[in-house]
Amino acid sequence: MDLVGACRAFVSVSEHGGFTVGAAAARMSQPVASRRVAALEERLGEQLFERTSRRAVLTPFGRDMLPMARQLVRAADALLHEAETARRRPWRLAMPGICATADLARLVAEARGHGITLDLRAAAPARRRELVHARQVRAALLAVPPDEATWSVPLGVAGARDPGVKRVYLETLRVGRASPGPARRVWIQPEDDVPHIRDPLTRLRDAVGLRPAQLVTAGDLTTAAAEALRTRDLLLCSPAQAAELALAWRPIGETALSRGYALAVADGSPQRVEARLGDVIARCLGADTRADAAGGRP
């Protein structure tokens, strides 16, 4: 039996003095109201109304039950109101600052279709972790090693000139006595300044004999991209970022690097959000871009 629905019918009929008017006020048909009140009487074991052809008059038992029935209906209405308010409350999500505006707009629109109002907060990897641990956001896309990731994004190097090769080997950046011009650098943007990306790249730098200054961590993506555009330097980035910046992207010859992302939720499990928004999150991150796309530029 629907106890709340039965109590709602009982209260409305008692307030309006009849089943027809009471049912209409409760937004149900008269037969439904009659069945619900009858079910409630059977459950409680006593009659609630003395029924006549025109009116329904409370029995002494009905008068005793009415206050509690009203309280139950009010509590149910309050619960429904709170649930609606909670559904409309912005769901704060800490995101990488690398996502294109168009992809973020699709994410917000898709979430609205699932009844989720997103409030996106762009932040660097360490800050995203701090935000979700401090419960300043409901969830965050954390930078994690690829073997812990829900979404993976291939990384390579991109420059203003087409290198004319399928892969770029960092050892070719080694400076020799006959090397013309300044040493070429590889720029790491803030999104990739995490141990599982920075440390392997640093070890590779040392292994192939590059100078320490040839691997540079930039304070922001704009600065790093500007250096790649104006010089022969290279930017460590994803294929999607290279396409947005009109740079020629290639995988690194000596190693395979990738960004890994996992959704962390302050309260509860990430599976609900992943099931509903996983595909559009992947597009935002560039995780659906193939690293081996023909031609080198995505």
Coordinates of N, CA and C in Angstrom, one line a residue, residues 2 19 21 77 129-130 140 143 147-148 156 161 163 172 209 222-223 225 228 246 252 266-267:
D2 N 0.4 2.3 -0.8 CA 1.1 3.6 -0.8 C 0.6 4.3 0.4
F19 N -15.7 12.8 -0.9 CA -14.7 12.1 -1.8 C -14.5 12.8 -3.1
V21 N -14.9 16.1 -4.1 CA -14.2 17.3 -4.0 C -12.8 17.1 -3.4
D77 N 5.9 15.9 1.7 CA 6.0 17.0 0.8 C 7.4 17.8 1.0
R129 N 43.1 18.0 -6.6 CA 43.1 17.0 -5.5 C 42.8 17.7 -4.2
E130 N 43.4 18.9 -3.9 CA 43.1 19.6 -2.7 C 41.6 20.0 -2.6
A140 N 36.2 15.8 -8.6 CA 37.4 16.3 -9.4 C 37.9 15.2 -10.3
A143 N 44.6 13.8 -11.9 CA 45.7 13.2 -12.7 C 46.3 12.0 -12.0
D147 N 47.8 3.3 -15.4 CA 47.2 2.0 -14.9 C 46.1 2.2 -13.9
E148 N 45.9 3.5 -13.4 CA 44.9 3.8 -12.5 C 43.8 4.6 -13.1
G156 N 52.6 13.6 -26.8 CA 53.7 13.6 -27.7 C 54.3 15.0 -27.7
R161 N 56.9 23.5 -37.0 CA 57.2 22.9 -38.3 C 57.0 21.4 -38.3
P163 N 58.0 17.9 -38.8 CA 59.3 17.3 -38.7 C 59.6 16.3 -39.8
T172 N 67.5 13.4 -30.8 CA 67.9 14.3 -32.0 C 68.0 15.7 -31.6
G209 N 71.3 12.3 -23.2 CA 72.3 13.3 -23.2 C 71.9 14.8 -23.4
T222 N 49.9 29.0 -22.2 CA 50.1 30.1 -23.2 C 51.6 30.4 -23.5
T223 N 52.3 30.5 -22.4 CA 53.8 30.8 -22.5 C 54.5 29.6 -23.3
A225 N 53.2 27.4 -25.3 CA 52.7 27.3 -26.7 C 53.4 28.4 -27.5
A228 N 56.8 27.4 -28.6 CA 56.8 26.4 -29.6 C 56.4 27.1 -31.0
A246 N 47.4 24.6 -33.9 CA 48.0 24.5 -35.2 C 49.4 24.1 -35.2
I252 N 56.5 10.6 -29.1 CA 57.9 10.5 -28.8 C 58.5 9.1 -29.1
A266 N 33.6 13.5 -3.6 CA 33.8 13.7 -2.2 C 32.9 12.8 -1.4
D267 N 31.6 12.6 -1.8 CA 30.7 11.7 -1.1 C 30.1 10.8 -2.2

